[in-house]
mmCIF file with all atom_site columns, C-alpha atoms in Angstrom:
data_model
loop_
_atom_site.group_PDB
_atom_site.id
_atom_site.type_symbol
_atom_site.label_atom_id
_atom_site.label_alt_id
_atom_site.label_comp_id
_atom_site.label_asym_id
_atom_site.label_entity_id
_atom_site.label_seq_id
_atom_site.pdbx_PDB_ins_code
_atom_site.Cartn_x
_atom_site.Cartn_y
_atom_site.Cartn_z
_atom_site.occupancy
_atom_site.B_iso_or_equiv
_atom_site.pdbx_formal_charge
_atom_site.auth_seq_id
_atom_site.auth_comp_id
_atom_site.auth_asym_id
_atom_site.auth_atom_id
_atom_site.pdbx_PDB_model_num
ATOM 1   C CA . MET A 1 1   ? -45.220 2.353   145.564 1.00 0.00 ? 272 MET A CA 1
ATOM 2   C CA . GLU A 1 2   ? -44.415 -0.517  147.902 1.00 0.00 ? 273 GLU A CA 1
ATOM 3   C CA . THR A 1 3   ? -41.496 -1.595  145.667 1.00 0.00 ? 274 THR A CA 1
ATOM 4   C CA . LEU A 1 4   ? -40.022 1.901   145.805 1.00 0.00 ? 275 LEU A CA 1
ATOM 5   C CA . LYS A 1 5   ? -40.470 2.048   149.567 1.00 0.00 ? 276 LYS A CA 1
ATOM 6   C CA . ALA A 1 6   ? -38.850 -1.385  149.977 1.00 0.00 ? 277 ALA A CA 1
ATOM 7   C CA . PHE A 1 7   ? -35.951 -0.353  147.741 1.00 0.00 ? 278 PHE A CA 1
ATOM 8   C CA . LEU A 1 8   ? -35.306 2.850   149.682 1.00 0.00 ? 279 LEU A CA 1
ATOM 9   C CA . ASN A 1 9   ? -35.483 0.880   152.921 1.00 0.00 ? 280 ASN A CA 1
ATOM 10  C CA . THR A 1 10  ? -32.734 -1.448  151.664 1.00 0.00 ? 281 THR A CA 1
ATOM 11  C CA . LEU A 1 11  ? -30.488 1.618   151.447 1.00 0.00 ? 282 LEU A CA 1
ATOM 12  C CA . THR A 1 12  ? -31.426 2.863   154.906 1.00 0.00 ? 283 THR A CA 1
ATOM 13  C CA . PRO A 1 13  ? -34.675 2.566   156.872 1.00 0.00 ? 284 PRO A CA 1
ATOM 14  C CA . LEU A 1 14  ? -36.936 5.550   156.214 1.00 0.00 ? 285 LEU A CA 1
ATOM 15  C CA . ARG A 1 15  ? -39.020 6.953   159.035 1.00 0.00 ? 286 ARG A CA 1
ATOM 16  C CA . PRO A 1 16  ? -42.786 6.706   158.411 1.00 0.00 ? 287 PRO A CA 1
ATOM 17  C CA . GLU A 1 17  ? -43.065 10.516  158.378 1.00 0.00 ? 288 GLU A CA 1
ATOM 18  C CA . THR A 1 18  ? -40.343 10.706  155.706 1.00 0.00 ? 289 THR A CA 1
ATOM 19  C CA . TRP A 1 19  ? -42.151 8.189   153.514 1.00 0.00 ? 290 TRP A CA 1
ATOM 20  C CA . GLN A 1 20  ? -45.398 10.179  153.933 1.00 0.00 ? 291 GLN A CA 1
ATOM 21  C CA . ARG A 1 21  ? -43.601 13.166  152.376 1.00 0.00 ? 292 ARG A CA 1
ATOM 22  C CA . VAL A 1 22  ? -41.813 11.155  149.656 1.00 0.00 ? 293 VAL A CA 1
ATOM 23  C CA . GLU A 1 23  ? -44.733 9.065   148.391 1.00 0.00 ? 294 GLU A CA 1
ATOM 24  C CA . PRO A 1 24  ? -46.859 11.971  147.020 1.00 0.00 ? 295 PRO A CA 1
ATOM 25  C CA . LEU A 1 25  ? -43.898 13.179  144.917 1.00 0.00 ? 296 LEU A CA 1
ATOM 26  C CA . PHE A 1 26  ? -44.047 10.073  142.713 1.00 0.00 ? 297 PHE A CA 1
ATOM 27  C CA . SER A 1 27  ? -46.582 9.218   140.052 1.00 0.00 ? 298 SER A CA 1
ATOM 28  C CA . GLU A 1 28  ? -46.669 6.293   137.684 1.00 0.00 ? 299 GLU A CA 1
ATOM 29  C CA . ILE A 1 29  ? -46.024 6.722   133.983 1.00 0.00 ? 300 ILE A CA 1
ATOM 30  C CA . ARG A 1 30  ? -45.949 4.228   131.152 1.00 0.00 ? 301 ARG A CA 1
ATOM 31  C CA . LEU A 1 31  ? -43.131 4.459   128.663 1.00 0.00 ? 302 LEU A CA 1
ATOM 32  C CA . PRO A 1 32  ? -43.857 2.525   125.445 1.00 0.00 ? 303 PRO A CA 1
ATOM 33  C CA . LYS A 1 33  ? -41.101 0.528   123.770 1.00 0.00 ? 304 LYS A CA 1
ATOM 34  C CA . GLY A 1 34  ? -38.858 2.852   121.759 1.00 0.00 ? 305 GLY A CA 1
ATOM 35  C CA . GLN A 1 35  ? -39.843 6.029   123.618 1.00 0.00 ? 306 GLN A CA 1
ATOM 36  C CA . TYR A 1 36  ? -37.192 8.085   125.399 1.00 0.00 ? 307 TYR A CA 1
ATOM 37  C CA . PHE A 1 37  ? -37.181 8.742   129.117 1.00 0.00 ? 308 PHE A CA 1
ATOM 38  C CA . LEU A 1 38  ? -34.288 11.141  128.670 1.00 0.00 ? 309 LEU A CA 1
ATOM 39  C CA . GLU A 1 39  ? -32.753 12.749  125.590 1.00 0.00 ? 310 GLU A CA 1
ATOM 40  C CA . GLU A 1 40  ? -29.288 14.113  124.978 1.00 0.00 ? 311 GLU A CA 1
ATOM 41  C CA . GLY A 1 41  ? -29.046 17.896  124.985 1.00 0.00 ? 312 GLY A CA 1
ATOM 42  C CA . ARG A 1 42  ? -31.935 18.487  127.386 1.00 0.00 ? 313 ARG A CA 1
ATOM 43  C CA . ARG A 1 43  ? -31.631 19.293  131.052 1.00 0.00 ? 314 ARG A CA 1
ATOM 44  C CA . ALA A 1 44  ? -32.821 16.433  133.255 1.00 0.00 ? 315 ALA A CA 1
ATOM 45  C CA . THR A 1 45  ? -35.413 17.354  135.883 1.00 0.00 ? 316 THR A CA 1
ATOM 46  C CA . GLN A 1 46  ? -36.923 14.004  136.885 1.00 0.00 ? 317 GLN A CA 1
ATOM 47  C CA . ILE A 1 47  ? -35.853 10.776  138.489 1.00 0.00 ? 318 ILE A CA 1
ATOM 48  C CA . GLY A 1 48  ? -37.625 7.564   137.680 1.00 0.00 ? 319 GLY A CA 1
ATOM 49  C CA . PHE A 1 49  ? -37.847 4.312   139.590 1.00 0.00 ? 320 PHE A CA 1
ATOM 50  C CA . LEU A 1 50  ? -38.321 1.500   137.075 1.00 0.00 ? 321 LEU A CA 1
ATOM 51  C CA . THR A 1 51  ? -40.925 -1.012  138.218 1.00 0.00 ? 322 THR A CA 1
ATOM 52  C CA . GLU A 1 52  ? -41.379 -2.896  134.946 1.00 0.00 ? 323 GLU A CA 1
ATOM 53  C CA . GLY A 1 53  ? -39.419 -3.206  131.703 1.00 0.00 ? 324 GLY A CA 1
ATOM 54  C CA . ILE A 1 54  ? -35.921 -2.423  130.455 1.00 0.00 ? 325 ILE A CA 1
ATOM 55  C CA . ILE A 1 55  ? -34.353 0.936   129.625 1.00 0.00 ? 326 ILE A CA 1
ATOM 56  C CA . ARG A 1 56  ? -31.000 1.365   127.957 1.00 0.00 ? 327 ARG A CA 1
ATOM 57  C CA . ALA A 1 57  ? -28.695 4.333   128.519 1.00 0.00 ? 328 ALA A CA 1
ATOM 58  C CA . PHE A 1 58  ? -26.482 5.143   125.562 1.00 0.00 ? 329 PHE A CA 1
ATOM 59  C CA . TYR A 1 59  ? -24.318 7.728   123.866 1.00 0.00 ? 330 TYR A CA 1
ATOM 60  C CA . ARG A 1 60  ? -24.618 8.659   120.208 1.00 0.00 ? 331 ARG A CA 1
ATOM 61  C CA . ASN A 1 61  ? -21.588 10.108  118.407 1.00 0.00 ? 332 ASN A CA 1
ATOM 62  C CA . GLN A 1 62  ? -21.691 12.666  115.577 1.00 0.00 ? 333 GLN A CA 1
ATOM 63  C CA . ALA A 1 63  ? -21.687 9.883   112.984 1.00 0.00 ? 334 ALA A CA 1
ATOM 64  C CA . GLY A 1 64  ? -24.824 8.400   114.590 1.00 0.00 ? 335 GLY A CA 1
ATOM 65  C CA . MET A 1 65  ? -23.093 5.362   116.133 1.00 0.00 ? 336 MET A CA 1
ATOM 66  C CA . GLU A 1 66  ? -24.627 4.305   119.443 1.00 0.00 ? 337 GLU A CA 1
ATOM 67  C CA . TYR A 1 67  ? -22.713 2.957   122.438 1.00 0.00 ? 338 TYR A CA 1
ATOM 68  C CA . ASN A 1 68  ? -24.703 1.332   125.225 1.00 0.00 ? 339 ASN A CA 1
ATOM 69  C CA . LYS A 1 69  ? -23.546 2.450   128.644 1.00 0.00 ? 340 LYS A CA 1
ATOM 70  C CA . HIS A 1 70  ? -26.008 0.811   131.022 1.00 0.00 ? 341 HIS A CA 1
ATOM 71  C CA . PHE A 1 71  ? -29.244 -1.160  131.212 1.00 0.00 ? 342 PHE A CA 1
ATOM 72  C CA . PHE A 1 72  ? -31.863 -0.251  133.795 1.00 0.00 ? 343 PHE A CA 1
ATOM 73  C CA . VAL A 1 73  ? -33.940 -3.183  134.981 1.00 0.00 ? 344 VAL A CA 1
ATOM 74  C CA . PRO A 1 74  ? -36.818 -3.262  137.481 1.00 0.00 ? 345 PRO A CA 1
ATOM 75  C CA . ASN A 1 75  ? -36.086 -1.879  140.941 1.00 0.00 ? 346 ASN A CA 1
ATOM 76  C CA . SER A 1 76  ? -33.509 0.636   139.776 1.00 0.00 ? 347 SER A CA 1
ATOM 77  C CA . PHE A 1 77  ? -33.431 4.400   139.408 1.00 0.00 ? 348 PHE A CA 1
ATOM 78  C CA . ALA A 1 78  ? -33.099 5.965   135.954 1.00 0.00 ? 349 ALA A CA 1
ATOM 79  C CA . GLY A 1 79  ? -32.349 9.566   135.114 1.00 0.00 ? 350 GLY A CA 1
ATOM 80  C CA . GLY A 1 80  ? -29.573 11.872  134.051 1.00 0.00 ? 351 GLY A CA 1
ATOM 81  C CA . TYR A 1 81  ? -27.696 12.055  137.329 1.00 0.00 ? 352 TYR A CA 1
ATOM 82  C CA . ALA A 1 82  ? -24.934 14.397  136.129 1.00 0.00 ? 353 ALA A CA 1
ATOM 83  C CA . SER A 1 83  ? -27.498 16.723  134.569 1.00 0.00 ? 354 SER A CA 1
ATOM 84  C CA . LEU A 1 84  ? -29.684 16.647  137.693 1.00 0.00 ? 355 LEU A CA 1
ATOM 85  C CA . ILE A 1 85  ? -26.759 17.628  139.895 1.00 0.00 ? 356 ILE A CA 1
ATOM 86  C CA . THR A 1 86  ? -25.070 20.194  137.639 1.00 0.00 ? 357 THR A CA 1
ATOM 87  C CA . GLY A 1 87  ? -28.088 21.624  135.828 1.00 0.00 ? 358 GLY A CA 1
ATOM 88  C CA . LYS A 1 88  ? -26.205 21.212  132.539 1.00 0.00 ? 359 LYS A CA 1
ATOM 89  C CA . PRO A 1 89  ? -27.732 19.548  129.469 1.00 0.00 ? 360 PRO A CA 1
ATOM 90  C CA . ASN A 1 90  ? -27.781 15.774  129.570 1.00 0.00 ? 361 ASN A CA 1
ATOM 91  C CA . GLN A 1 91  ? -25.141 13.861  127.587 1.00 0.00 ? 362 GLN A CA 1
ATOM 92  C CA . ILE A 1 92  ? -26.885 10.492  127.309 1.00 0.00 ? 363 ILE A CA 1
ATOM 93  C CA . TRP A 1 93  ? -30.098 9.026   125.949 1.00 0.00 ? 364 TRP A CA 1
ATOM 94  C CA . GLN A 1 94  ? -32.351 6.690   127.926 1.00 0.00 ? 365 GLN A CA 1
ATOM 95  C CA . GLN A 1 95  ? -34.736 4.646   125.799 1.00 0.00 ? 366 GLN A CA 1
ATOM 96  C CA . ALA A 1 96  ? -37.341 2.011   126.649 1.00 0.00 ? 367 ALA A CA 1
ATOM 97  C CA . MET A 1 97  ? -36.347 -1.339  125.141 1.00 0.00 ? 368 MET A CA 1
ATOM 98  C CA . THR A 1 98  ? -39.644 -2.863  126.245 1.00 0.00 ? 369 THR A CA 1
ATOM 99  C CA . ASN A 1 99  ? -42.876 -1.346  127.470 1.00 0.00 ? 370 ASN A CA 1
ATOM 100 C CA . CYS A 1 100 ? -41.994 0.170   130.843 1.00 0.00 ? 371 CYS A CA 1
ATOM 101 C CA . ARG A 1 101 ? -43.609 1.476   133.976 1.00 0.00 ? 372 ARG A CA 1
ATOM 102 C CA . LEU A 1 102 ? -41.845 4.020   136.133 1.00 0.00 ? 373 LEU A CA 1
ATOM 103 C CA . LEU A 1 103 ? -42.579 5.957   139.274 1.00 0.00 ? 374 LEU A CA 1
ATOM 104 C CA . VAL A 1 104 ? -41.425 9.473   138.421 1.00 0.00 ? 375 VAL A CA 1
ATOM 105 C CA . ALA A 1 105 ? -40.715 12.486  140.651 1.00 0.00 ? 376 ALA A CA 1
ATOM 106 C CA . ASP A 1 106 ? -39.355 15.973  140.187 1.00 0.00 ? 377 ASP A CA 1
ATOM 107 C CA . PHE A 1 107 ? -35.760 15.812  141.414 1.00 0.00 ? 378 PHE A CA 1
ATOM 108 C CA . ALA A 1 108 ? -35.788 19.336  142.867 1.00 0.00 ? 379 ALA A CA 1
ATOM 109 C CA . ALA A 1 109 ? -38.842 18.502  145.009 1.00 0.00 ? 380 ALA A CA 1
ATOM 110 C CA . PHE A 1 110 ? -37.296 15.196  146.067 1.00 0.00 ? 381 PHE A CA 1
ATOM 111 C CA . SER A 1 111 ? -33.928 16.694  147.017 1.00 0.00 ? 382 SER A CA 1
ATOM 112 C CA . ALA A 1 112 ? -35.621 19.634  148.786 1.00 0.00 ? 383 ALA A CA 1
ATOM 113 C CA . LEU A 1 113 ? -36.607 17.132  151.497 1.00 0.00 ? 384 LEU A CA 1
ATOM 114 C CA . TYR A 1 114 ? -32.976 16.347  152.389 1.00 0.00 ? 385 TYR A CA 1
ATOM 115 C CA . ASP A 1 115 ? -32.589 19.126  154.973 1.00 0.00 ? 386 ASP A CA 1
ATOM 116 C CA . SER A 1 116 ? -35.624 18.065  156.970 1.00 0.00 ? 387 SER A CA 1
ATOM 117 C CA . ALA A 1 117 ? -35.328 14.317  156.313 1.00 0.00 ? 388 ALA A CA 1
ATOM 118 C CA . PRO A 1 118 ? -31.766 13.166  157.025 1.00 0.00 ? 389 PRO A CA 1
ATOM 119 C CA . ASP A 1 119 ? -32.806 9.530   156.498 1.00 0.00 ? 390 ASP A CA 1
ATOM 120 C CA . LEU A 1 120 ? -33.802 10.368  152.913 1.00 0.00 ? 391 LEU A CA 1
ATOM 121 C CA . GLU A 1 121 ? -30.580 12.300  152.372 1.00 0.00 ? 392 GLU A CA 1
ATOM 122 C CA . ARG A 1 122 ? -28.650 9.277   153.644 1.00 0.00 ? 393 ARG A CA 1
ATOM 123 C CA . ALA A 1 123 ? -30.553 6.967   151.252 1.00 0.00 ? 394 ALA A CA 1
ATOM 124 C CA . ALA A 1 124 ? -29.752 9.308   148.356 1.00 0.00 ? 395 ALA A CA 1
ATOM 125 C CA . ARG A 1 125 ? -26.084 9.401   149.344 1.00 0.00 ? 396 ARG A CA 1
ATOM 126 C CA . MET A 1 126 ? -25.931 5.630   149.542 1.00 0.00 ? 397 MET A CA 1
ATOM 127 C CA . LEU A 1 127 ? -27.556 5.375   146.116 1.00 0.00 ? 398 LEU A CA 1
ATOM 128 C CA . ALA A 1 128 ? -25.020 7.863   144.712 1.00 0.00 ? 399 ALA A CA 1
ATOM 129 C CA . GLU A 1 129 ? -22.229 5.776   146.234 1.00 0.00 ? 400 GLU A CA 1
ATOM 130 C CA . ARG A 1 130 ? -23.627 2.658   144.529 1.00 0.00 ? 401 ARG A CA 1
ATOM 131 C CA . PHE A 1 131 ? -23.713 4.520   141.204 1.00 0.00 ? 402 PHE A CA 1
ATOM 132 C CA . PHE A 1 132 ? -20.110 5.626   141.693 1.00 0.00 ? 403 PHE A CA 1
ATOM 133 C CA . VAL A 1 133 ? -18.937 2.080   142.459 1.00 0.00 ? 404 VAL A CA 1
ATOM 134 C CA . GLN A 1 134 ? -20.844 0.658   139.459 1.00 0.00 ? 405 GLN A CA 1
ATOM 135 C CA . LYS A 1 135 ? -19.343 3.304   137.186 1.00 0.00 ? 406 LYS A CA 1
ATOM 136 C CA . GLU A 1 136 ? -15.814 2.574   138.381 1.00 0.00 ? 407 GLU A CA 1
ATOM 137 C CA . GLU A 1 137 ? -16.294 -1.193  138.054 1.00 0.00 ? 408 GLU A CA 1
ATOM 138 C CA . ARG A 1 138 ? -17.623 -0.729  134.517 1.00 0.00 ? 409 ARG A CA 1
ATOM 139 C CA . GLU A 1 139 ? -14.645 1.424   133.519 1.00 0.00 ? 410 GLU A CA 1
ATOM 140 C CA . ILE A 1 140 ? -12.246 -1.196  134.907 1.00 0.00 ? 411 ILE A CA 1
ATOM 141 C CA . GLU A 1 141 ? -14.084 -3.962  133.022 1.00 0.00 ? 412 GLU A CA 1
ATOM 142 C CA . LEU A 1 142 ? -13.794 -2.131  129.711 1.00 0.00 ? 413 LEU A CA 1
ATOM 143 C CA . VAL A 1 143 ? -10.106 -1.369  130.123 1.00 0.00 ? 414 VAL A CA 1
ATOM 144 C CA . LEU A 1 144 ? -8.696  -4.430  131.880 1.00 0.00 ? 415 LEU A CA 1
ATOM 145 C CA . LEU A 1 145 ? -10.882 -7.418  131.046 1.00 0.00 ? 416 LEU A CA 1
ATOM 146 C CA . ASP A 1 146 ? -11.167 -9.386  127.834 1.00 0.00 ? 417 ASP A CA 1
ATOM 147 C CA . ALA A 1 147 ? -14.483 -9.579  125.987 1.00 0.00 ? 418 ALA A CA 1
ATOM 148 C CA . GLN A 1 148 ? -15.331 -13.094 127.179 1.00 0.00 ? 419 GLN A CA 1
ATOM 149 C CA . THR A 1 149 ? -14.899 -12.071 130.823 1.00 0.00 ? 420 THR A CA 1
ATOM 150 C CA . ARG A 1 150 ? -16.974 -8.906  130.234 1.00 0.00 ? 421 ARG A CA 1
ATOM 151 C CA . TYR A 1 151 ? -19.707 -11.104 128.721 1.00 0.00 ? 422 TYR A CA 1
ATOM 152 C CA . ALA A 1 152 ? -19.666 -13.408 131.778 1.00 0.00 ? 423 ALA A CA 1
ATOM 153 C CA . LEU A 1 153 ? -19.989 -10.360 134.049 1.00 0.00 ? 424 LEU A CA 1
ATOM 154 C CA . PHE A 1 154 ? -22.855 -9.034  131.911 1.00 0.00 ? 425 PHE A CA 1
ATOM 155 C CA . GLN A 1 155 ? -24.668 -12.348 132.423 1.00 0.00 ? 426 GLN A CA 1
ATOM 156 C CA . GLN A 1 156 ? -24.133 -12.085 136.199 1.00 0.00 ? 427 GLN A CA 1
ATOM 157 C CA . HIS A 1 157 ? -25.225 -8.449  136.457 1.00 0.00 ? 428 HIS A CA 1
ATOM 158 C CA . TYR A 1 158 ? -28.226 -8.837  134.146 1.00 0.00 ? 429 TYR A CA 1
ATOM 159 C CA . PRO A 1 159 ? -29.516 -12.418 134.461 1.00 0.00 ? 430 PRO A CA 1
ATOM 160 C CA . GLY A 1 160 ? -31.968 -13.312 131.715 1.00 0.00 ? 431 GLY A CA 1
ATOM 161 C CA . LEU A 1 161 ? -31.580 -9.980  129.927 1.00 0.00 ? 432 LEU A CA 1
ATOM 162 C CA . GLU A 1 162 ? -29.933 -11.450 126.839 1.00 0.00 ? 433 GLU A CA 1
ATOM 163 C CA . GLN A 1 163 ? -33.131 -13.356 126.064 1.00 0.00 ? 434 GLN A CA 1
ATOM 164 C CA . ARG A 1 164 ? -35.134 -10.112 126.115 1.00 0.00 ? 435 ARG A CA 1
ATOM 165 C CA . ILE A 1 165 ? -33.058 -7.654  124.069 1.00 0.00 ? 436 ILE A CA 1
ATOM 166 C CA . PRO A 1 166 ? -31.338 -7.757  120.659 1.00 0.00 ? 437 PRO A CA 1
ATOM 167 C CA . GLN A 1 167 ? -27.811 -9.174  120.659 1.00 0.00 ? 438 GLN A CA 1
ATOM 168 C CA . TYR A 1 168 ? -26.357 -6.096  118.956 1.00 0.00 ? 439 TYR A CA 1
ATOM 169 C CA . HIS A 1 169 ? -27.267 -4.061  122.069 1.00 0.00 ? 440 HIS A CA 1
ATOM 170 C CA . ILE A 1 170 ? -25.322 -6.494  124.231 1.00 0.00 ? 441 ILE A CA 1
ATOM 171 C CA . ALA A 1 171 ? -22.369 -6.332  121.816 1.00 0.00 ? 442 ALA A CA 1
ATOM 172 C CA . SER A 1 172 ? -22.425 -2.528  122.017 1.00 0.00 ? 443 SER A CA 1
ATOM 173 C CA . TYR A 1 173 ? -22.463 -2.677  125.816 1.00 0.00 ? 444 TYR A CA 1
ATOM 174 C CA . LEU A 1 174 ? -19.501 -5.076  125.799 1.00 0.00 ? 445 LEU A CA 1
ATOM 175 C CA . GLY A 1 175 ? -17.540 -2.962  123.328 1.00 0.00 ? 446 GLY A CA 1
ATOM 176 C CA . VAL A 1 176 ? -17.450 -5.669  120.647 1.00 0.00 ? 447 VAL A CA 1
ATOM 177 C CA . THR A 1 177 ? -19.078 -6.224  117.275 1.00 0.00 ? 448 THR A CA 1
ATOM 178 C CA . PRO A 1 178 ? -22.111 -8.521  116.979 1.00 0.00 ? 449 PRO A CA 1
ATOM 179 C CA . THR A 1 179 ? -19.886 -10.991 115.092 1.00 0.00 ? 450 THR A CA 1
ATOM 180 C CA . GLN A 1 180 ? -17.383 -11.044 117.962 1.00 0.00 ? 451 GLN A CA 1
ATOM 181 C CA . LEU A 1 181 ? -20.221 -11.630 120.435 1.00 0.00 ? 452 LEU A CA 1
ATOM 182 C CA . SER A 1 182 ? -21.459 -14.559 118.331 1.00 0.00 ? 453 SER A CA 1
ATOM 183 C CA . ARG A 1 183 ? -17.965 -16.082 118.429 1.00 0.00 ? 454 ARG A CA 1
ATOM 184 C CA . ILE A 1 184 ? -17.783 -15.646 122.202 1.00 0.00 ? 455 ILE A CA 1
ATOM 185 C CA . ARG A 1 185 ? -21.175 -17.289 122.670 1.00 0.00 ? 456 ARG A CA 1
ATOM 186 C CA . ARG A 1 186 ? -20.288 -20.137 120.308 1.00 0.00 ? 457 ARG A CA 1
ATOM 187 C CA . LYS A 1 187 ? -16.995 -20.727 122.160 1.00 0.00 ? 458 LYS A CA 1
ATOM 188 C CA . ILE A 1 188 ? -18.810 -20.867 125.510 1.00 0.00 ? 459 ILE A CA 1
ATOM 189 C CA . ALA A 1 189 ? -21.488 -23.211 124.107 1.00 0.00 ? 460 ALA A CA 1
ATOM 190 C CA . GLN A 1 190 ? -18.809 -25.653 122.902 1.00 0.00 ? 461 GLN A CA 1
ATOM 191 C CA . ARG A 1 191 ? -17.415 -26.146 126.389 1.00 0.00 ? 462 ARG A CA 1
#
């Protein structure tokens, strides 16, 4: 719980009385490798703070092709944000790539505290703003940057991750084939 508290305090300092109301909402779960935290087509109801492991967020088209959208690493929130806010079925999958530990809370109970805990509401707003900025930066990367530059940014955003997950997941995230990723890596190694 201390990691979650520290993370929230980096967004905005929480009053002790706010934390006393937030802490009981969260409980730890273990998510084994391969298990889903969130599935497409279901309405999201929980938020999860990842304390250990890696989760990938991805889309799956009608032909069964998967496109990685995001990787959640320790000290980040996972969950179907759009589904949580709109109440509509979730459009993405979130799957454990390694054994994971999360602190999980019911989103409705968490957000019900906003009216009486403006510091928590501010932290949630700041987190939403971070998500918005990350989403916009990612869209710009995919449209305006070449694959080698996207790969360099991936390495900056997720240091050490490429040693822990299969290369084809990285290729999917970058919007290239595994063969193209191999060429990019070989080209960089030759420098």
